[in-house]
């Protein structure tokens, strides 16, 4: 009954048999190892599996493209793992927000942790630089960090005070680019540690995710309800989302050359290099909170559902495979648009707040 009602609201058809996969089709895979894991950052590992941070259960999860899950406990308790990326050493590197550490996990599950010099720095985003080191943001520490594969850490203060650097990505220009959530700026740091900042049109744009794409770096700006692009010269343009209060967060370049992003209001968005945006609803998405997104080993887009305790897959290319339903979740085929939804969280002083809960901002 619930499935039928949901299908009527969003104008979709729910099927339980294999069907041709079209662009925008969504399949969800529950995380069966624990409840309320709050999956956050996600990336494709060197073993062709999806690796993700289980921020609430204090584990690193691994999921095959068939939906099989294995997870690995982090030695430091309540470390709040948040973002994760593949390093140059065929291991996965991740941030531990409250643990104040950078973690490393091999594909066999062995974890090593490296404490940060600055106390209570709350590391959030992490990315691989062209120099073979891992670069990360320190939200509360207001710094950009660099760690070698041997664990040597260097930190660089962000010029704007209390900027809360959040996500970071490597650009094709050889620099690392990062979002400054509270100050409303995009930052650029060279391999020598020199930082340049570029203000967005509004102090309340709250830039979140960032990735390399056509013409420069692309970022999400939930405060402006937009996707933005900044050229390597610092020129900025924003593209409004078609629906209000989308809450765009994680963003990545897809195999089709477009930019794909997760909307906390319950959709997956796609932007062409010219800024034309299409949105694909996620079943019950407003309650599941699509969060971070990455390109999978199967050339589809995979995203975490922060409150859905699941990882979702979005078909990126037409007719590239057969969508098979997970036994606990039907395959969904988009036929229409969802009505406007409202973001259930709002940024307040560096945290997301909602009725009865407070979570680190993301």
Short mmCIF file of C-alpha atoms in Angstrom, two decimals:
data_model
loop_
_atom_site.label_atom_id
_atom_site.label_comp_id
_atom_site.label_asym_id
_atom_site.label_seq_id
_atom_site.Cartn_x
_atom_site.Cartn_y
_atom_site.Cartn_z
CA UNK A 1 0.00 0.00 0.00
CA UNK A 2 2.82 2.39 0.91
CA UNK A 3 4.66 1.52 -2.29
CA UNK A 4 1.54 2.16 -4.34
CA UNK A 5 0.95 5.50 -2.63
CA UNK A 6 4.57 6.53 -3.18
CA UNK A 7 4.35 5.56 -6.82
CA UNK A 8 1.25 7.71 -7.23
CA UNK A 9 2.82 10.74 -5.57
CA UNK A 10 6.00 10.79 -7.63
CA UNK A 11 4.53 9.44 -10.85
CA UNK A 12 6.64 6.29 -11.10
CA UNK A 13 6.11 2.62 -11.73
CA UNK A 14 7.49 0.08 -9.26
CA UNK A 15 8.49 -3.22 -10.82
CA UNK A 16 9.79 -6.44 -9.34
CA UNK A 17 11.24 -8.06 -12.44
CA UNK A 18 14.42 -7.24 -14.40
CA UNK A 19 13.95 -4.41 -16.87
CA UNK A 20 16.00 -2.25 -19.17
CA UNK A 21 17.87 0.41 -17.20
CA UNK A 22 17.29 3.97 -18.37
CA UNK A 23 19.09 7.13 -17.31
CA UNK A 24 17.92 8.18 -13.86
CA UNK A 25 16.63 4.78 -12.75
CA UNK A 26 17.31 4.30 -9.03
CA UNK A 27 18.02 1.08 -7.15
CA UNK A 28 18.62 1.03 -3.38
CA UNK A 29 20.66 -1.45 -1.35
CA UNK A 30 20.02 -1.57 2.41
CA UNK A 31 22.98 -1.70 4.78
CA UNK A 32 22.09 -4.96 6.49
CA UNK A 33 24.99 -5.17 8.96
CA UNK A 34 23.61 -2.55 11.40
CA UNK A 35 20.80 -0.03 11.85
CA UNK A 36 21.20 3.75 11.75
CA UNK A 37 24.74 3.71 10.39
CA UNK A 38 24.38 7.22 8.86
CA UNK A 39 26.50 6.47 5.74
CA UNK A 40 28.29 9.62 4.64
CA UNK A 41 31.27 9.80 2.24
CA UNK A 42 31.55 7.18 -0.51
CA UNK A 43 34.16 6.23 -3.12
CA UNK A 44 35.15 3.40 -5.45
CA UNK A 45 38.05 1.34 -4.15
CA UNK A 46 40.88 -0.35 -6.06
CA UNK A 47 39.04 -3.66 -5.57
CA UNK A 48 36.09 -2.41 -7.65
CA UNK A 49 33.80 -2.19 -4.63
CA UNK A 50 32.10 0.81 -3.03
CA UNK A 51 33.64 2.00 0.24
CA UNK A 52 31.79 4.35 2.57
CA UNK A 53 32.04 5.93 6.01
CA UNK A 54 29.46 4.80 8.58
CA UNK A 55 29.49 7.95 10.68
CA UNK A 56 27.12 6.78 13.41
CA UNK A 57 28.22 3.15 13.79
CA UNK A 58 31.94 4.05 13.75
CA UNK A 59 32.81 1.70 10.91
CA UNK A 60 34.03 1.72 7.33
CA UNK A 61 31.69 -0.14 5.02
CA UNK A 62 32.35 -2.05 1.81
CA UNK A 63 29.58 -2.87 -0.69
CA UNK A 64 29.80 -4.86 -3.89
CA UNK A 65 27.83 -3.72 -6.92
CA UNK A 66 25.44 -6.56 -6.09
CA UNK A 67 24.66 -5.04 -2.69
CA UNK A 68 26.67 -7.36 -0.41
CA UNK A 69 27.96 -5.43 2.63
CA UNK A 70 30.96 -5.95 4.90
CA UNK A 71 32.03 -3.44 7.51
CA UNK A 72 35.13 -2.88 9.61
CA UNK A 73 35.14 -1.29 13.10
CA UNK A 74 37.42 1.73 13.62
CA UNK A 75 39.78 1.31 16.62
CA UNK A 76 39.04 4.78 18.02
CA UNK A 77 35.58 4.85 19.58
CA UNK A 78 33.01 7.43 18.45
CA UNK A 79 35.44 8.79 15.87
CA UNK A 80 32.70 9.97 13.46
CA UNK A 81 34.18 8.82 10.12
CA UNK A 82 32.93 11.22 7.49
CA UNK A 83 34.65 11.27 4.09
CA UNK A 84 36.72 8.67 2.23
CA UNK A 85 38.87 8.46 -0.88
CA UNK A 86 41.29 6.07 -2.59
CA UNK A 87 44.96 6.75 -1.98
CA UNK A 88 47.98 6.15 -4.25
CA UNK A 89 48.89 3.05 -2.19
CA UNK A 90 45.77 1.03 -3.09
CA UNK A 91 44.31 1.73 0.34
CA UNK A 92 41.33 3.86 1.36
CA UNK A 93 41.91 7.02 3.41
CA UNK A 94 39.21 8.61 5.56
CA UNK A 95 38.59 11.44 8.00
CA UNK A 96 37.61 10.96 11.64
CA UNK A 97 35.81 14.12 12.75
CA UNK A 98 35.56 13.69 16.51
CA UNK A 99 38.47 11.24 16.57
CA UNK A 100 40.66 14.05 15.20
CA UNK A 101 42.54 11.58 13.05
CA UNK A 102 43.08 10.50 9.46
CA UNK A 103 42.46 6.81 8.95
CA UNK A 104 43.80 4.33 6.41
CA UNK A 105 42.15 1.00 5.60
CA UNK A 106 43.43 -1.68 3.26
CA UNK A 107 41.04 -3.61 1.05
CA UNK A 108 41.43 -6.53 3.45
CA UNK A 109 40.19 -4.36 6.32
CA UNK A 110 43.36 -3.47 8.25
CA UNK A 111 43.08 0.02 9.75
CA UNK A 112 45.83 2.46 10.75
CA UNK A 113 45.12 5.86 12.32
CA UNK A 114 47.18 9.05 12.32
CA UNK A 115 46.45 11.75 14.97
CA UNK A 116 46.38 15.37 13.83
CA UNK A 117 48.62 18.05 15.39
CA UNK A 118 45.76 20.52 16.00
CA UNK A 119 43.39 19.49 18.77
CA UNK A 120 39.66 19.31 17.98
CA UNK A 121 40.26 20.19 14.33
CA UNK A 122 37.30 18.08 13.11
CA UNK A 123 38.60 16.84 9.72
CA UNK A 124 35.83 16.46 7.15
CA UNK A 125 36.66 16.22 3.42
CA UNK A 126 39.62 14.35 1.93
CA UNK A 127 41.07 14.02 -1.59
CA UNK A 128 44.16 12.74 -3.37
CA UNK A 129 46.50 15.42 -4.67
CA UNK A 130 48.69 15.33 -7.75
CA UNK A 131 51.72 15.09 -5.43
CA UNK A 132 50.62 11.66 -4.18
CA UNK A 133 49.62 12.99 -0.74
CA UNK A 134 46.14 13.12 0.80
CA UNK A 135 44.74 16.60 1.38
CA UNK A 136 41.94 17.23 3.84
CA UNK A 137 39.87 19.99 5.41
CA UNK A 138 39.81 20.79 9.12
CA UNK A 139 36.42 22.35 9.75
CA UNK A 140 36.86 23.49 13.35
CA UNK A 141 40.62 23.93 13.00
CA UNK A 142 40.11 26.25 10.02
CA UNK A 143 43.02 24.66 8.19
CA UNK A 144 43.84 22.57 5.15
CA UNK A 145 45.87 19.50 6.00
CA UNK A 146 48.24 17.32 3.98
CA UNK A 147 49.27 13.81 4.96
CA UNK A 148 51.78 11.57 3.21
CA UNK A 149 51.23 7.82 2.92
CA UNK A 150 53.76 7.46 5.77
CA UNK A 151 51.60 9.58 8.03
CA UNK A 152 53.51 12.87 8.05
CA UNK A 153 51.06 15.77 8.50
CA UNK A 154 51.41 19.41 7.47
CA UNK A 155 48.73 22.04 8.12
CA UNK A 156 47.98 25.36 6.40
CA UNK A 157 45.71 27.98 8.04
CA UNK A 158 42.83 29.33 5.95
CA UNK A 159 43.10 33.17 5.75
CA UNK A 160 39.44 33.81 6.60
CA UNK A 161 38.72 33.11 10.26
CA UNK A 162 35.99 30.60 11.16
CA UNK A 163 35.44 29.72 7.51
CA UNK A 164 34.73 26.01 8.22
CA UNK A 165 36.48 24.40 5.23
CA UNK A 166 34.34 21.41 4.35
CA UNK A 167 34.96 19.42 1.14
CA UNK A 168 38.05 19.33 -1.06
CA UNK A 169 38.89 18.06 -4.56
CA UNK A 170 41.85 18.05 -6.92
CA UNK A 171 41.62 20.28 -9.99
CA UNK A 172 43.07 19.69 -13.42
CA UNK A 173 45.25 22.73 -12.80
CA UNK A 174 47.23 20.78 -10.19
CA UNK A 175 45.77 22.68 -7.22
CA UNK A 176 43.35 21.52 -4.54
CA UNK A 177 40.04 23.36 -4.33
CA UNK A 178 37.82 23.44 -1.27
CA UNK A 179 34.54 24.88 -0.03
CA UNK A 180 34.32 27.27 2.91
CA UNK A 181 30.91 26.62 4.33
CA UNK A 182 30.45 29.45 6.80
CA UNK A 183 32.37 32.21 5.02
CA UNK A 184 30.71 31.49 1.67
CA UNK A 185 33.90 31.17 -0.36
CA UNK A 186 35.72 28.74 -2.61
CA UNK A 187 39.35 28.22 -1.65
CA UNK A 188 42.32 27.13 -3.74
CA UNK A 189 45.53 25.74 -2.29
CA UNK A 190 48.67 25.01 -4.27
CA UNK A 191 51.00 22.14 -3.52
CA UNK A 192 53.29 24.64 -1.79
CA UNK A 193 50.48 25.53 0.64
CA UNK A 194 49.58 28.96 -0.72
CA UNK A 195 45.86 29.66 -0.36
CA UNK A 196 43.66 31.96 -2.45
CA UNK A 197 39.98 32.56 -1.69
CA UNK A 198 37.11 33.49 -4.01
CA UNK A 199 33.89 34.91 -2.48
CA UNK A 200 30.58 33.59 -3.77
CA UNK A 201 27.73 35.97 -4.70
CA UNK A 202 26.24 35.67 -1.21
CA UNK A 203 27.66 35.02 2.26
CA UNK A 204 24.75 32.62 2.72
CA UNK A 205 25.43 30.30 -0.22
CA UNK A 206 26.90 27.69 2.17
CA UNK A 207 29.04 25.83 -0.42
CA UNK A 208 29.19 22.11 0.33
CA UNK A 209 30.50 19.56 -2.20
CA UNK A 210 33.10 20.24 -4.89
CA UNK A 211 34.54 18.30 -7.83
CA UNK A 212 36.53 18.78 -11.02
CA UNK A 213 34.45 19.16 -14.17
CA UNK A 214 34.22 20.88 -17.55
CA UNK A 215 35.59 24.42 -17.39
CA UNK A 216 36.93 24.28 -13.84
CA UNK A 217 35.52 23.17 -10.49
CA UNK A 218 31.84 22.53 -9.80
CA UNK A 219 30.27 22.91 -6.38
CA UNK A 220 26.94 22.71 -4.61
CA UNK A 221 25.48 25.77 -2.85
CA UNK A 222 22.37 24.79 -0.85
CA UNK A 223 22.00 28.30 0.56
CA UNK A 224 21.48 29.57 -2.99
CA UNK A 225 19.66 26.37 -4.03
CA UNK A 226 22.12 26.12 -6.91
CA UNK A 227 24.99 24.34 -8.56
CA UNK A 228 28.03 26.51 -9.20
CA UNK A 229 31.11 26.52 -11.41
CA UNK A 230 34.35 28.36 -10.77
CA UNK A 231 37.00 28.60 -13.47
CA UNK A 232 40.65 28.19 -12.60
CA UNK A 233 40.91 31.96 -12.97
CA UNK A 234 38.25 32.44 -10.30
CA UNK A 235 35.20 33.38 -12.38
CA UNK A 236 32.01 32.10 -10.77
CA UNK A 237 28.62 31.25 -12.20
CA UNK A 238 25.69 29.63 -10.43
CA UNK A 239 22.82 27.60 -11.91
CA UNK A 240 19.57 27.52 -9.85
CA UNK A 241 17.84 24.20 -9.24
CA UNK A 242 14.40 23.78 -10.85
CA UNK A 243 12.72 23.00 -7.51
CA UNK A 244 13.01 24.94 -4.24
CA UNK A 245 14.90 23.85 -1.13
CA UNK A 246 16.78 21.10 -2.93
CA UNK A 247 19.66 20.98 -0.47
CA UNK A 248 22.35 19.94 -3.00
CA UNK A 249 25.30 18.33 -1.23
CA UNK A 250 27.72 15.77 -2.73
CA UNK A 251 28.74 16.24 -6.38
CA UNK A 252 30.87 14.32 -8.89
CA UNK A 253 31.58 14.18 -12.60
CA UNK A 254 29.72 11.30 -14.22
CA UNK A 255 30.87 8.95 -16.99
CA UNK A 256 28.60 10.86 -19.37
CA UNK A 257 30.54 14.11 -18.85
CA UNK A 258 27.73 15.69 -16.81
CA UNK A 259 27.80 16.69 -13.15
CA UNK A 260 25.75 14.51 -10.82
CA UNK A 261 24.78 15.57 -7.32
CA UNK A 262 22.74 14.42 -4.34
CA UNK A 263 19.89 16.56 -3.05
CA UNK A 264 19.03 16.18 0.61
CA UNK A 265 15.39 16.90 -0.21
CA UNK A 266 15.20 13.52 -1.92
CA UNK A 267 16.52 13.68 -5.48
CA UNK A 268 19.58 13.01 -7.57
CA UNK A 269 20.41 15.88 -9.91
CA UNK A 270 22.30 16.03 -13.19
CA UNK A 271 23.77 19.21 -14.68
CA UNK A 272 25.13 19.51 -18.19
CA UNK A 273 28.33 21.53 -18.77
CA UNK A 274 26.08 24.41 -19.85
CA UNK A 275 24.15 24.26 -16.58
CA UNK A 276 20.92 22.57 -17.67
CA UNK A 277 19.62 20.60 -14.70
CA UNK A 278 17.49 17.45 -14.56
CA UNK A 279 16.31 15.90 -11.30
CA UNK A 280 15.51 12.25 -10.60
CA UNK A 281 13.41 11.47 -7.49
CA UNK A 282 14.53 8.87 -4.97
CA UNK A 283 11.71 6.80 -3.43
CA UNK A 284 10.79 8.36 -0.08
CA UNK A 285 13.88 10.46 -0.64
CA UNK A 286 12.97 13.35 1.67
CA UNK A 287 13.10 10.94 4.62
CA UNK A 288 16.19 9.11 3.38
CA UNK A 289 18.41 12.17 2.73
CA UNK A 290 20.63 11.47 -0.33
CA UNK A 291 24.01 12.77 0.79
CA UNK A 292 27.31 11.98 -0.98
CA UNK A 293 27.84 10.56 -4.48
CA UNK A 294 30.55 8.90 -6.56
CA UNK A 295 31.09 7.08 -9.85
CA UNK A 296 31.03 3.33 -9.32
CA UNK A 297 33.08 0.59 -11.00
CA UNK A 298 30.03 -0.19 -13.17
CA UNK A 299 29.94 3.38 -14.59
CA UNK A 300 26.81 4.26 -12.67
CA UNK A 301 26.43 6.79 -9.87
CA UNK A 302 26.33 5.52 -6.29
CA UNK A 303 25.13 7.63 -3.38
CA UNK A 304 24.69 7.34 0.36
CA UNK A 305 21.37 7.83 2.13
CA UNK A 306 22.23 9.42 5.45
CA UNK A 307 18.94 8.56 7.16
CA UNK A 308 17.90 5.71 4.85
CA UNK A 309 20.64 3.33 6.07
CA UNK A 310 21.25 2.43 2.46
CA UNK A 311 23.39 3.03 -0.59
CA UNK A 312 21.65 3.89 -3.84
CA UNK A 313 22.61 3.47 -7.48
CA UNK A 314 21.56 5.76 -10.32
CA UNK A 315 21.81 4.71 -13.94
CA UNK A 316 24.07 7.22 -15.72
CA UNK A 317 24.14 5.94 -19.30
CA UNK A 318 21.12 4.71 -21.31
CA UNK A 319 20.74 1.01 -21.93
CA UNK A 320 24.10 0.00 -20.43
CA UNK A 321 22.74 -2.81 -18.35
CA UNK A 322 19.78 -4.52 -16.74
CA UNK A 323 18.41 -3.12 -13.52
CA UNK A 324 17.78 -6.01 -11.12
CA UNK A 325 15.70 -5.42 -8.01
CA UNK A 326 17.24 -5.96 -4.61
CA UNK A 327 15.17 -8.45 -2.59
CA UNK A 328 14.40 -5.76 -0.01
CA UNK A 329 13.94 -2.83 -2.35
CA UNK A 330 12.11 -2.60 -5.72
CA UNK A 331 13.63 -1.11 -8.82
CA UNK A 332 12.21 2.30 -9.63
CA UNK A 333 11.65 3.79 -13.09
CA UNK A 334 11.22 7.54 -13.41
CA UNK A 335 8.18 8.74 -15.30
CA UNK A 336 7.60 12.13 -13.72
CA UNK A 337 8.56 14.78 -11.22
CA UNK A 338 8.04 14.91 -7.48
CA UNK A 339 6.28 17.86 -5.86
CA UNK A 340 8.48 20.41 -4.08
CA UNK A 341 9.96 19.10 -0.84
CA UNK A 342 11.49 21.00 2.05
CA UNK A 343 15.00 20.45 3.40
CA UNK A 344 14.61 18.95 6.88
CA UNK A 345 17.87 20.53 8.13
CA UNK A 346 19.23 24.03 8.25
CA UNK A 347 22.81 25.15 8.92
CA UNK A 348 23.20 26.86 12.29
CA UNK A 349 26.67 27.81 13.56
CA UNK A 350 28.42 24.95 11.79
CA UNK A 351 25.94 22.16 12.52
CA UNK A 352 22.83 20.77 10.92
CA UNK A 353 19.96 20.97 13.36
CA UNK A 354 16.54 19.39 13.34
CA UNK A 355 13.84 18.66 15.87
CA UNK A 356 15.32 16.42 18.54
CA UNK A 357 18.77 16.02 16.94
CA UNK A 358 22.00 17.79 16.23
CA UNK A 359 24.48 16.47 13.69
CA UNK A 360 27.80 17.79 12.36
CA UNK A 361 27.01 19.89 9.35
CA UNK A 362 26.88 18.14 6.01
#
